[in-house]
JSON list of C-alpha atoms in Angstrom, two decimals:
[
{"chain": "O", "resi": 17, "resn": "MET", "atom": "CA", "xyz": [0.00, 0.00, 0.00]},
{"chain": "O", "resi": 18, "resn": "THR", "atom": "CA", "xyz": [1.17, 3.52, -0.74]},
{"chain": "O", "resi": 19, "resn": "ASP", "atom": "CA", "xyz": [2.03, 5.78, 2.18]},
{"chain": "O", "resi": 20, "resn": "LEU", "atom": "CA", "xyz": [-0.18, 8.84, 2.40]},
{"chain": "O", "resi": 21, "resn": "THR", "atom": "CA", "xyz": [1.09, 12.27, 3.39]},
{"chain": "O", "resi": 22, "resn": "LEU", "atom": "CA", "xyz": [-1.34, 15.13, 3.93]},
{"chain": "O", "resi": 23, "resn": "TYR", "atom": "CA", "xyz": [0.06, 18.64, 4.10]},
{"chain": "O", "resi": 24, "resn": "HIS", "atom": "CA", "xyz": [-2.63, 19.95, 6.44]},
{"chain": "O", "resi": 25, "resn": "ASN", "atom": "CA", "xyz": [-3.59, 23.52, 7.19]},
{"chain": "O", "resi": 26, "resn": "PRO", "atom": "CA", "xyz": [-6.11, 23.32, 10.07]},
{"chain": "O", "resi": 27, "resn": "ARG", "atom": "CA", "xyz": [-7.47, 26.76, 9.16]},
{"chain": "O", "resi": 28, "resn": "CYS", "atom": "CA", "xyz": [-8.44, 25.56, 5.66]},
{"chain": "O", "resi": 29, "resn": "SER", "atom": "CA", "xyz": [-11.88, 23.99, 5.30]},
{"chain": "O", "resi": 30, "resn": "LYS", "atom": "CA", "xyz": [-10.83, 21.87, 2.28]},
{"chain": "O", "resi": 31, "resn": "SER", "atom": "CA", "xyz": [-7.84, 20.53, 4.17]},
{"chain": "O", "resi": 32, "resn": "ARG", "atom": "CA", "xyz": [-10.01, 19.63, 7.17]},
{"chain": "O", "resi": 33, "resn": "ALA", "atom": "CA", "xyz": [-12.53, 17.95, 4.85]},
{"chain": "O", "resi": 34, "resn": "ALA", "atom": "CA", "xyz": [-9.79, 15.93, 3.15]},
{"chain": "O", "resi": 35, "resn": "LEU", "atom": "CA", "xyz": [-8.50, 14.70, 6.51]},
{"chain": "O", "resi": 36, "resn": "GLU", "atom": "CA", "xyz": [-12.04, 13.82, 7.58]},
{"chain": "O", "resi": 37, "resn": "ILE", "atom": "CA", "xyz": [-12.62, 11.79, 4.39]},
{"chain": "O", "resi": 38, "resn": "LEU", "atom": "CA", "xyz": [-9.37, 9.87, 4.83]},
{"chain": "O", "resi": 39, "resn": "GLU", "atom": "CA", "xyz": [-10.14, 9.08, 8.47]},
{"chain": "O", "resi": 40, "resn": "ALA", "atom": "CA", "xyz": [-13.69, 7.96, 7.55]},
{"chain": "O", "resi": 41, "resn": "ARG", "atom": "CA", "xyz": [-12.16, 5.44, 5.14]},
{"chain": "O", "resi": 42, "resn": "SER", "atom": "CA", "xyz": [-9.88, 4.12, 7.90]},
{"chain": "O", "resi": 43, "resn": "LEU", "atom": "CA", "xyz": [-6.78, 5.55, 6.25]},
{"chain": "O", "resi": 44, "resn": "ALA", "atom": "CA", "xyz": [-4.08, 6.98, 8.47]},
{"chain": "O", "resi": 45, "resn": "PRO", "atom": "CA", "xyz": [-2.07, 9.58, 6.56]},
{"chain": "O", "resi": 46, "resn": "THR", "atom": "CA", "xyz": [1.09, 11.17, 7.86]},
{"chain": "O", "resi": 47, "resn": "VAL", "atom": "CA", "xyz": [-0.07, 14.70, 8.67]},
{"chain": "O", "resi": 48, "resn": "VAL", "atom": "CA", "xyz": [2.36, 17.56, 8.11]},
{"chain": "O", "resi": 49, "resn": "ARG", "atom": "CA", "xyz": [1.21, 20.89, 9.51]}
]
């Protein structure tokens, strides 16, 4: 399986939504803030 890295800006609604979708699918990305 490919490793996932999410460059996350907690102030960005699209970034928060992307993280929420990944977590809902039981995927655990590496989160870089």
